[in-house]
Amino acid sequence: MKVKLSRIFMYIFLSVAAFLSLFPLYWTAVSATNTTPDILAASMTPGSQLIANFTRLLELSSLGRAFWNSARNAVLLTALSVSICSLAGYAFEVYHSKAKDRLMSVLLLSMMIPFAAIMIPLFRLMANMGLVNTTLGFMLPTISTAFLIMLFRQSTRSFPREMIEAARIDGLNEMFIFIRIYIPTMKSTYAAATTITFMAAWNVFLWPRIIMMSPDSVTMPMLISNLMAGYVTEFGVVMLAVLIATLPTILLFLFLQRYFAEGIMGTVK
Amino acid sequence: MKNSAEPSGSTLIKKSGLSLSQKQGLTGWAFLFLAAGLIVLMNFYPMVRGFMMSLQTGVGANMQFSGFVNYTRLFEDPRFRQTLINTFIYLLVQVPIMLILGLILATMLNSRNLKAKGFFRTAIFLPCAVGLVAYSLVFRQMFAFDGLVNTVLVNIGILETGHNWLGTPWSARLVIILGLLWRWTGFNMIFYLAGIQNVDTSIYEAARIDGANVFHQFWKITIPLLRPIILLTAIMSTNGTLQLFDESFNLTQGGPGVSSMTMSHYIFDTAFAGNPMLGYASAMSFAILLMVALLAFLQLKVGDRR
């Protein structure tokens, strides 16, 4: 009897947690299709205002521009970041030496540096290099992260060394081995790294808020933040913008949940 | 090509007096040179520059050395004190609740013959896919004076009139805490779930036979075995909480006044809004850096104790 009760309690607890987790997302989606009065009346059902809200959103903001900026920035940053960090993580493990291990532990310390502590000098550095409002300026600070290097270093431990030895005997050069043998074998690590890097790059707010100063270089998180701060009173329009900013990462999450989970836990192995 | 990134290596290789393992060692350095260089240039170098800047006062290009003036000023700045207190309220209230909740949820999701496991897991994990700005704005909307929460609470008779959630210091902080719990509990749960799944089920089996109830199992088996992961999540959350920005900036806009503002938000305002005081903002940044380091050190000390 006692066992039964605790099971019921467990289902109730999990259901409440799941409901609370999903509700704000459901409400966002529903509100994107409603008028302001409907939203204020706590309407919980989809309305018919989706097209009207969308038209209004296009009038109020440069949605297309911001979406393109976000997509371009996030895709480029992810591609560069995963390439450079995977090569480094591979090197730290495959060619490892005492000096390289020591360097890795120094690099890991960078994970403890709060972004607030470096954002001002970083901004000045970028300004001196003429990189304000550029994708390169947006990307540079986070192209290489100790976290991603570590993720690849740890996963490389499970990469069969015999494959490298065999390729060397066949006379293949080291870069060729990395590109043609390592990368195809480590697909799931690449998927994990790509998922978490893309999500972080799509959602990042503080750095673009500093470095992307012209209206032309606004990203999606900045666009929705500006909409709200501009006291747009059409809530349905704001919620539609929030929904559009969120959908890409939600879809990515739903399709690649396993890789996302592997990615965030990459260094715990 | 492969050695071109390592200046000393390229000349050495040509003489070909190198053993195979030395060659491979140099290839390794060449492969990691760019990544390591970028971290030094984009993290350590700005950190040093930031420290130098924190010893200067002045506006824009007119900065001069002034010793630790910026640091003593921290102690006399009531706004800094308030943002420091706020950040620690978030840290001390939100992080423990989140970690315990994450542990409980992970334990439940690990129980045998639970139905719809995948659904519960995905649902609770899903908020992690939502951007910080996006969820901040959703919460801002829900807790607005004429927003959903007030409408529902008044309709079902819990409140007589709406409460000004974002206009009252304590409830504004509470809304930020609720937002953080919503966004990050599932994130931590996933870590614990992975950890619990690595625990040999026969340990629980044996405990059950010995008559240990669910709470005993949780307290005596799950928590001790997950200790390294709990430590890791605690350090990550502490680090993240001390750097909170998006929520403060977008959800409450730091208000009312500065009563829910975080330290990063105040630094941002000091450095980039109105009359920029880069030296003082840098000093505040270094205060955060010191706190992150100190708290991580403390947690490692406490967490490693046997």
XYZ file of C-alpha atoms in Angstrom:
575
model
C 0.000 0.000 0.000
C 2.831 2.335 0.975
C 4.643 1.522 -2.250
C 1.564 2.432 -4.251
C 1.215 5.809 -2.535
C 4.825 6.755 -3.203
C 4.380 5.817 -6.860
C 1.311 8.020 -7.158
C 3.184 10.845 -5.486
C 6.037 10.358 -7.951
C 3.747 10.601 -10.957
C 2.104 13.717 -9.560
C 5.468 15.328 -8.839
C 6.842 14.547 -12.310
C 3.643 15.681 -14.013
C 3.691 19.005 -12.185
C 7.368 19.475 -13.093
C 6.697 18.617 -16.733
C 3.674 20.927 -16.826
C 5.592 23.845 -15.333
C 8.443 23.244 -17.770
C 6.236 23.143 -20.833
C 3.629 25.727 -19.901
C 5.637 28.939 -20.578
C 6.520 27.577 -24.025
C 2.936 26.628 -24.798
C 1.752 30.027 -23.604
C 4.356 31.796 -25.759
C 3.203 29.897 -28.837
C -0.473 30.556 -28.092
C 0.111 34.246 -27.357
C 1.893 34.665 -30.670
C -1.440 33.967 -32.344
C -3.557 36.225 -30.135
C -4.418 39.906 -29.780
C -3.298 41.900 -26.764
C -6.768 41.872 -25.122
C -6.959 38.078 -25.554
C -3.541 37.672 -23.940
C -4.465 39.929 -21.038
C -7.642 37.903 -20.564
C -5.373 34.848 -20.126
C -6.548 33.109 -23.262
C -5.127 29.583 -23.437
C -6.258 28.684 -26.916
C -4.694 29.570 -30.276
C -6.217 32.628 -31.931
C -6.303 33.845 -35.499
C -3.867 36.741 -35.257
C -0.698 34.970 -36.347
C -0.518 36.631 -39.768
C -1.516 40.040 -38.399
C 1.114 39.799 -35.645
C 3.718 38.732 -38.154
C 2.971 41.652 -40.495
C 3.158 44.053 -37.569
C 6.454 42.512 -36.414
C 7.945 43.078 -39.877
C 6.851 46.728 -39.662
C 8.283 47.248 -36.196
C 11.627 45.522 -36.583
C 14.182 44.320 -39.091
C 13.305 40.696 -38.428
C 14.788 39.276 -41.627
C 18.053 41.115 -41.087
C 18.349 39.963 -37.455
C 17.487 36.358 -38.285
C 20.069 36.313 -41.053
C 22.688 37.920 -38.780
C 22.062 35.367 -36.052
C 22.120 32.451 -38.461
C 25.287 33.598 -40.207
C 27.101 34.421 -36.949
C 26.099 31.178 -35.269
C 26.877 28.922 -38.242
C 30.279 30.499 -38.913
C 31.230 30.547 -35.241
C 30.179 26.925 -34.784
C 32.078 25.725 -37.855
C 35.275 27.560 -36.904
C 35.057 26.751 -33.243
C 34.446 23.035 -33.680
C 37.216 22.727 -36.306
C 39.868 24.569 -34.330
C 39.024 23.083 -30.940
C 38.704 19.514 -32.206
C 42.121 19.735 -33.860
C 43.579 21.030 -30.602
C 41.799 18.452 -28.436
C 43.050 15.704 -30.768
C 46.598 17.062 -30.559
C 46.545 17.319 -26.752
C 45.672 13.634 -26.532
C 47.358 11.962 -29.509
C 50.695 13.806 -29.283
C 50.547 14.259 -25.573
C 53.600 15.237 -23.572
C 54.233 16.700 -20.122
C 54.478 20.215 -21.536
C 51.189 19.862 -23.416
C 49.419 18.528 -20.317
C 50.690 21.502 -18.358
C 49.487 23.902 -21.046
C 46.055 22.251 -20.966
C 45.704 22.807 -17.242
C 46.617 26.468 -17.723
C 44.038 26.783 -20.509
C 41.413 25.201 -18.263
C 41.845 28.088 -15.845
C 40.283 30.317 -18.505
C 36.946 28.645 -17.735
C 37.026 30.371 -14.358
C 37.366 33.867 -15.820
C 33.964 35.565 -15.719
C 33.044 37.259 -18.960
C 32.352 40.476 -17.063
C 36.007 40.554 -16.047
C 37.265 40.697 -19.621
C 34.495 42.333 -21.625
C 35.816 45.888 -21.333
C 39.399 45.157 -22.487
C 37.998 42.814 -25.134
C 35.820 45.580 -26.490
C 38.803 47.951 -26.629
C 40.892 45.263 -28.337
C 38.211 44.763 -30.987
C 37.760 48.501 -31.423
C 41.526 48.917 -31.967
C 41.482 46.164 -34.585
C 38.499 47.780 -36.308
C 36.279 44.779 -35.639
C 33.256 46.512 -34.095
C 30.043 45.503 -35.931
C 31.771 42.640 -37.717
C 31.114 38.912 -37.591
C 34.805 38.343 -36.873
C 34.587 40.651 -33.861
C 31.521 38.764 -32.699
C 33.265 35.405 -33.088
C 36.842 35.967 -31.939
C 36.380 35.789 -28.149
C 34.629 32.405 -28.253
C 36.134 30.617 -31.277
C 38.439 28.726 -28.968
C 37.124 27.569 -25.605
C 38.825 25.357 -23.070
C 35.527 23.527 -22.638
C 35.387 22.386 -26.249
C 39.077 21.461 -26.373
C 38.537 19.410 -23.232
C 35.456 17.746 -24.736
C 37.478 16.558 -27.714
C 40.486 15.631 -25.637
C 38.358 13.410 -23.399
C 36.537 11.757 -26.315
C 39.790 11.116 -28.155
C 40.699 8.704 -25.344
C 38.165 6.287 -26.802
C 39.555 6.658 -30.327
C 41.447 3.493 -31.362
C 45.140 4.349 -31.616
C 45.799 1.395 -33.931
C 43.972 3.276 -36.688
C 46.505 6.080 -36.458
C 49.432 3.668 -36.406
C 48.101 1.761 -39.406
C 47.589 4.981 -41.368
C 51.120 6.111 -40.544
C 52.543 2.847 -41.814
C 50.596 3.452 -45.009
C 52.473 6.729 -45.276
C 49.530 9.098 -44.731
C 50.450 12.478 -43.302
C 49.230 13.607 -39.899
C 46.694 16.192 -41.117
C 45.247 13.668 -43.551
C 44.836 11.161 -40.722
C 42.963 13.752 -38.668
C 40.631 14.792 -41.473
C 39.973 11.483 -43.202
C 40.110 9.027 -40.317
C 39.532 10.833 -37.035
C 36.660 13.131 -38.032
C 34.491 10.409 -39.666
C 35.042 8.092 -36.684
C 34.118 10.720 -34.103
C 30.825 11.783 -35.699
C 28.844 11.683 -32.468
C 31.347 13.849 -30.596
C 31.197 16.333 -33.464
C 27.406 16.262 -33.332
C 27.483 16.966 -29.593
C 30.014 19.784 -29.941
C 28.130 21.319 -32.863
C 24.797 21.246 -31.030
C 25.970 22.968 -27.861
C 28.168 25.482 -29.685
C 25.414 26.453 -32.091
C 22.870 26.880 -29.300
C 25.225 29.038 -27.264
C 26.163 31.104 -30.322
C 22.528 31.599 -31.328
C 21.493 32.728 -27.862
C 24.465 34.812 -26.737
C 23.411 38.302 -25.722
C 25.922 40.262 -23.650
C 28.821 40.220 -26.118
C 26.803 41.163 -29.238
C 25.060 43.797 -27.108
C 28.538 45.336 -26.681
C 30.206 44.699 -30.031
C 27.297 44.915 -32.485
C 26.481 48.593 -32.211
C 24.919 49.394 -35.568
C 21.233 48.618 -36.193
C 22.297 46.542 -39.207
C 24.196 44.025 -37.100
C 21.447 43.311 -34.562
C 20.943 39.611 -33.698
C 17.727 37.826 -32.673
C 18.262 38.016 -28.891
C 19.012 41.734 -29.296
C 15.959 42.222 -31.482
C 13.551 40.752 -28.942
C 15.264 42.573 -26.097
C 14.938 45.867 -27.991
C 11.273 45.197 -28.800
C 10.452 44.798 -25.129
C 12.570 47.721 -24.017
C 10.967 49.879 -26.713
C 7.681 49.441 -24.836
C 5.901 47.791 -27.694
C 2.490 47.231 -26.178
C 1.317 44.632 -28.668
C 2.179 41.578 -26.592
C 1.231 39.112 -29.314
C 3.836 40.688 -31.583
C 6.536 40.469 -28.910
C 5.659 36.857 -28.144
C 5.788 35.979 -31.830
C 9.286 37.467 -32.009
C 10.298 35.468 -28.927
C 8.866 32.346 -30.547
C 10.786 32.934 -33.781
C 13.998 33.486 -31.806
C 13.405 30.263 -29.868
C 12.166 27.847 -32.526
C 15.523 27.044 -34.149
C 17.116 25.929 -30.896
C 13.983 24.075 -29.747
C 13.877 22.106 -32.993
C 17.574 21.395 -32.799
C 17.070 20.215 -29.236
C 14.174 17.916 -30.083
C 16.058 16.271 -32.937
C 19.472 16.127 -31.314
C 18.626 15.825 -27.632
C 21.009 12.918 -27.117
C 23.921 14.842 -28.606
C 23.022 17.952 -26.648
C 23.073 15.967 -23.409
C 26.385 14.378 -24.391
C 27.739 17.791 -25.255
C 26.980 19.535 -21.986
C 28.353 16.565 -20.069
C 31.278 16.094 -22.411
C 33.924 16.748 -19.815
C 32.426 14.608 -17.045
C 33.595 11.284 -18.455
C 51.861 23.052 -44.276
C 51.388 21.039 -41.164
C 54.299 22.637 -39.351
C 53.894 26.164 -40.598
C 52.118 27.393 -37.472
C 55.096 26.496 -35.300
C 57.882 28.930 -36.179
C 60.776 27.132 -34.521
C 59.497 23.780 -35.765
C 59.519 24.557 -39.453
C 63.224 25.325 -39.546
C 64.112 22.307 -37.469
C 62.121 19.891 -39.575
C 63.952 20.803 -42.755
C 67.259 19.612 -41.299
C 65.503 16.290 -40.776
C 67.818 15.406 -37.925
C 64.684 14.803 -35.876
C 63.425 11.503 -34.593
C 59.921 10.433 -35.537
C 58.526 11.133 -32.092
C 60.054 14.614 -32.068
C 58.452 15.304 -35.426
C 55.107 14.141 -34.123
C 55.537 16.283 -31.024
C 56.003 19.332 -33.225
C 52.994 18.394 -35.345
C 51.023 18.311 -32.103
C 52.145 21.801 -31.163
C 51.234 23.031 -34.627
C 47.746 21.527 -34.332
C 46.964 23.136 -30.999
C 48.782 26.422 -31.564
C 45.815 28.373 -32.933
C 43.345 27.246 -30.261
C 45.772 27.840 -27.403
C 46.866 31.178 -28.836
C 43.287 32.379 -29.132
C 42.530 31.486 -25.513
C 45.598 33.370 -24.335
C 44.773 36.376 -26.524
C 41.030 36.430 -25.809
C 40.994 35.450 -22.122
C 44.288 35.858 -20.307
C 45.505 38.963 -22.094
C 42.263 40.931 -21.524
C 42.322 39.789 -17.912
C 45.746 41.365 -17.409
C 44.675 44.475 -19.292
C 41.540 44.637 -17.174
C 43.586 44.531 -14.007
C 45.792 47.362 -15.257
C 42.717 49.343 -16.183
C 41.277 48.807 -12.720
C 44.247 50.725 -11.303
C 43.408 53.763 -13.408
C 40.829 56.516 -13.180
C 39.529 58.933 -15.768
C 37.194 58.968 -18.740
C 37.822 57.573 -22.222
C 41.433 57.980 -23.349
C 42.332 60.244 -20.424
C 43.213 57.568 -17.924
C 45.869 57.876 -15.292
C 47.339 55.543 -12.725
C 45.712 55.932 -9.348
C 46.532 52.821 -7.351
C 43.751 51.055 -5.547
C 41.336 53.996 -5.447
C 38.787 52.072 -7.538
C 38.899 49.172 -5.127
C 38.364 51.287 -1.995
C 35.515 52.993 -3.821
C 33.759 49.600 -4.060
C 33.262 49.594 -0.316
C 31.588 53.000 -0.321
C 29.281 52.419 -3.264
C 25.766 51.528 -2.035
C 24.731 50.413 -5.544
C 27.611 47.986 -5.750
C 26.734 46.695 -2.292
C 23.110 46.179 -3.352
C 24.056 44.303 -6.536
C 26.486 42.186 -4.530
C 23.751 41.333 -2.022
C 21.302 40.538 -4.838
C 23.757 38.235 -6.553
C 24.359 36.380 -3.306
C 20.632 36.098 -2.640
C 20.277 34.417 -6.040
C 23.238 32.210 -5.277
C 22.248 31.122 -1.778
C 18.517 30.682 -2.407
C 18.325 29.472 -5.980
C 21.338 27.175 -6.354
C 20.581 24.822 -3.414
C 16.894 24.534 -4.345
C 17.791 23.849 -7.961
C 20.393 21.209 -7.173
C 18.141 19.366 -4.700
C 15.215 19.524 -7.111
C 17.449 18.237 -9.894
C 18.583 15.350 -7.704
C 15.035 14.405 -6.747
C 13.852 14.529 -10.358
C 16.817 12.468 -11.544
C 16.178 9.848 -8.855
C 12.535 9.621 -9.862
C 13.361 9.366 -13.552
C 15.737 6.546 -12.787
C 13.180 4.411 -10.987
C 12.349 1.121 -12.629
C 9.104 0.648 -14.551
C 8.294 4.348 -14.608
C 6.010 4.964 -17.549
C 6.553 7.807 -20.025
C 10.137 8.242 -18.848
C 11.201 9.771 -22.167
C 8.405 12.306 -22.109
C 9.144 13.491 -18.564
C 12.857 13.709 -19.289
C 12.438 15.692 -22.491
C 9.820 18.001 -20.977
C 11.907 18.901 -17.924
C 15.084 19.210 -19.985
C 13.479 21.323 -22.736
C 13.824 24.780 -21.072
C 17.593 24.433 -21.656
C 16.945 24.934 -25.352
C 15.380 28.349 -24.743
C 17.644 31.386 -24.958
C 18.179 33.414 -21.793
C 16.771 36.598 -23.302
C 13.742 34.764 -24.702
C 12.738 33.159 -21.425
C 13.427 36.380 -19.519
C 10.948 38.177 -21.740
C 8.345 35.414 -21.366
C 8.656 35.603 -17.582
C 8.530 39.391 -17.708
C 5.295 39.124 -19.639
C 3.797 36.495 -17.338
C 4.580 38.483 -14.204
C 3.627 41.892 -15.595
C 1.050 43.787 -13.543
C -1.672 43.016 -16.072
C -0.019 39.740 -16.984
C -1.052 36.123 -16.838
C -0.025 35.304 -13.267
C -2.015 38.153 -11.735
C -5.039 37.449 -13.930
C -5.087 33.788 -12.914
C -4.439 34.469 -9.210
C -7.216 37.055 -9.075
C -9.622 34.860 -11.043
C -9.228 31.887 -8.738
C -9.459 34.164 -5.721
C -5.978 33.824 -4.220
C -5.282 37.541 -4.675
C -7.893 40.244 -4.436
C -6.036 42.642 -6.693
C -2.937 42.062 -8.762
C 0.452 42.138 -7.085
C 3.112 44.341 -8.668
C 5.614 41.492 -9.019
C 8.326 43.374 -10.866
C 7.757 46.636 -9.002
C 8.439 45.297 -5.507
C 12.036 44.429 -4.539
C 11.448 41.009 -2.979
C 9.001 39.739 -5.533
C 11.193 41.005 -8.389
C 14.045 38.924 -6.978
C 11.655 36.012 -6.500
C 10.629 36.154 -10.158
C 14.290 36.025 -11.206
C 14.809 33.023 -8.919
C 11.751 31.278 -10.393
C 13.045 31.995 -13.883
C 16.461 30.565 -13.075
C 14.880 27.464 -11.549
C 12.769 26.986 -14.650
C 15.695 27.380 -17.035
C 18.409 25.395 -15.228
C 16.867 22.611 -13.098
C 16.608 20.237 -16.065
C 20.178 21.038 -17.062
C 21.490 19.845 -13.702
C 19.070 16.922 -13.638
C 20.679 15.538 -16.799
C 24.071 15.448 -15.080
C 22.650 13.567 -12.094
C 20.691 11.203 -14.293
C 23.853 10.244 -16.159
C 25.619 9.791 -12.829
C 22.874 7.626 -11.298
C 22.720 5.434 -14.390
C 26.368 4.606 -13.853
C 25.659 3.371 -10.328
C 25.482 -0.403 -10.120
C 21.811 -1.247 -9.567
C 22.781 -4.123 -7.279
C 23.761 -1.556 -4.629
C 20.141 -0.358 -4.495
C 18.966 -3.954 -4.666
C 21.059 -4.858 -1.628
C 19.879 -1.775 0.253
C 16.242 -2.658 -0.453
C 16.747 -6.172 0.857
C 18.311 -4.694 4.000
C 15.104 -2.699 4.426
C 16.371 0.752 3.471
C 13.491 2.975 2.362
C 13.545 5.416 -0.532
C 14.845 8.294 1.609
C 17.612 6.197 3.078
C 18.674 5.077 -0.386
C 18.643 8.663 -1.594
C 20.598 9.965 1.373
C 23.038 7.092 1.938
C 23.673 5.867 -1.610
C 22.693 8.359 -4.289
C 24.128 11.510 -2.713
C 27.506 10.066 -1.651
C 28.046 8.341 -4.999
C 27.120 11.452 -6.949
C 29.321 13.673 -4.823
C 31.839 14.524 -7.600
C 29.017 15.429 -9.990
C 27.194 17.456 -7.343
C 30.439 19.300 -6.717
C 30.851 19.989 -10.420
C 27.300 21.287 -10.830
C 27.667 23.411 -7.693
C 30.802 25.040 -9.082
C 29.203 25.581 -12.487
C 26.080 27.113 -10.950
C 28.091 29.358 -8.663
C 30.173 30.537 -11.578
C 27.049 31.137 -13.664
C 25.134 32.907 -10.896
C 27.959 35.339 -10.169
C 27.908 36.256 -13.863
C 24.127 36.655 -14.256
C 23.306 39.349 -16.758
C 20.588 38.518 -19.296
C 17.867 37.947 -16.683
C 18.599 41.108 -14.734
C 18.844 43.161 -17.924
C 15.731 41.806 -19.622
C 13.407 40.395 -16.975
C 13.416 43.089 -14.302
C 15.748 45.644 -15.905
C 17.459 45.572 -12.542
C 14.465 47.203 -10.934
C 12.765 48.517 -9.037
C 15.740 50.873 -8.739
C 18.697 48.526 -8.440
C 16.979 46.125 -6.070
C 17.168 43.093 -8.368
C 20.231 44.128 -10.397
C 23.163 41.719 -10.653
C 26.844 42.644 -10.521
C 27.452 41.989 -14.231
C 24.520 44.230 -15.089
C 25.894 47.032 -12.929
C 29.344 46.631 -14.510
C 27.755 46.821 -17.949
C 25.900 50.011 -16.999
C 29.032 51.533 -15.478
C 31.193 50.711 -18.484
C 28.909 51.192 -21.445
C 25.985 53.417 -20.503
C 25.988 57.192 -20.055
C 29.287 58.348 -18.640
C 31.634 55.353 -18.967
C 33.887 54.679 -15.989
C 36.093 51.933 -17.307
C 38.561 51.894 -14.424
C 35.886 51.499 -11.802
C 33.989 48.927 -13.874
C 37.222 46.937 -14.252
C 37.737 46.953 -10.500
C 34.237 45.529 -10.047
C 35.006 42.875 -12.665
C 38.035 41.838 -10.714
C 35.989 41.605 -7.552
C 33.802 39.031 -9.380
C 36.854 37.157 -10.625
C 38.193 36.914 -7.082
C 34.845 35.723 -5.744
C 34.480 33.046 -8.427
C 37.975 31.759 -7.689
C 37.486 31.874 -3.927
C 34.107 30.116 -3.978
C 35.373 27.401 -6.338
C 38.319 26.852 -4.017
C 36.029 26.644 -0.975
C 33.682 24.230 -2.710
C 36.570 22.011 -3.745
C 37.816 22.000 -0.141
C 34.420 21.119 1.289
C 33.505 18.738 -1.523
C 36.702 16.719 -1.377
C 36.504 16.113 2.353
C 35.897 12.463 3.138
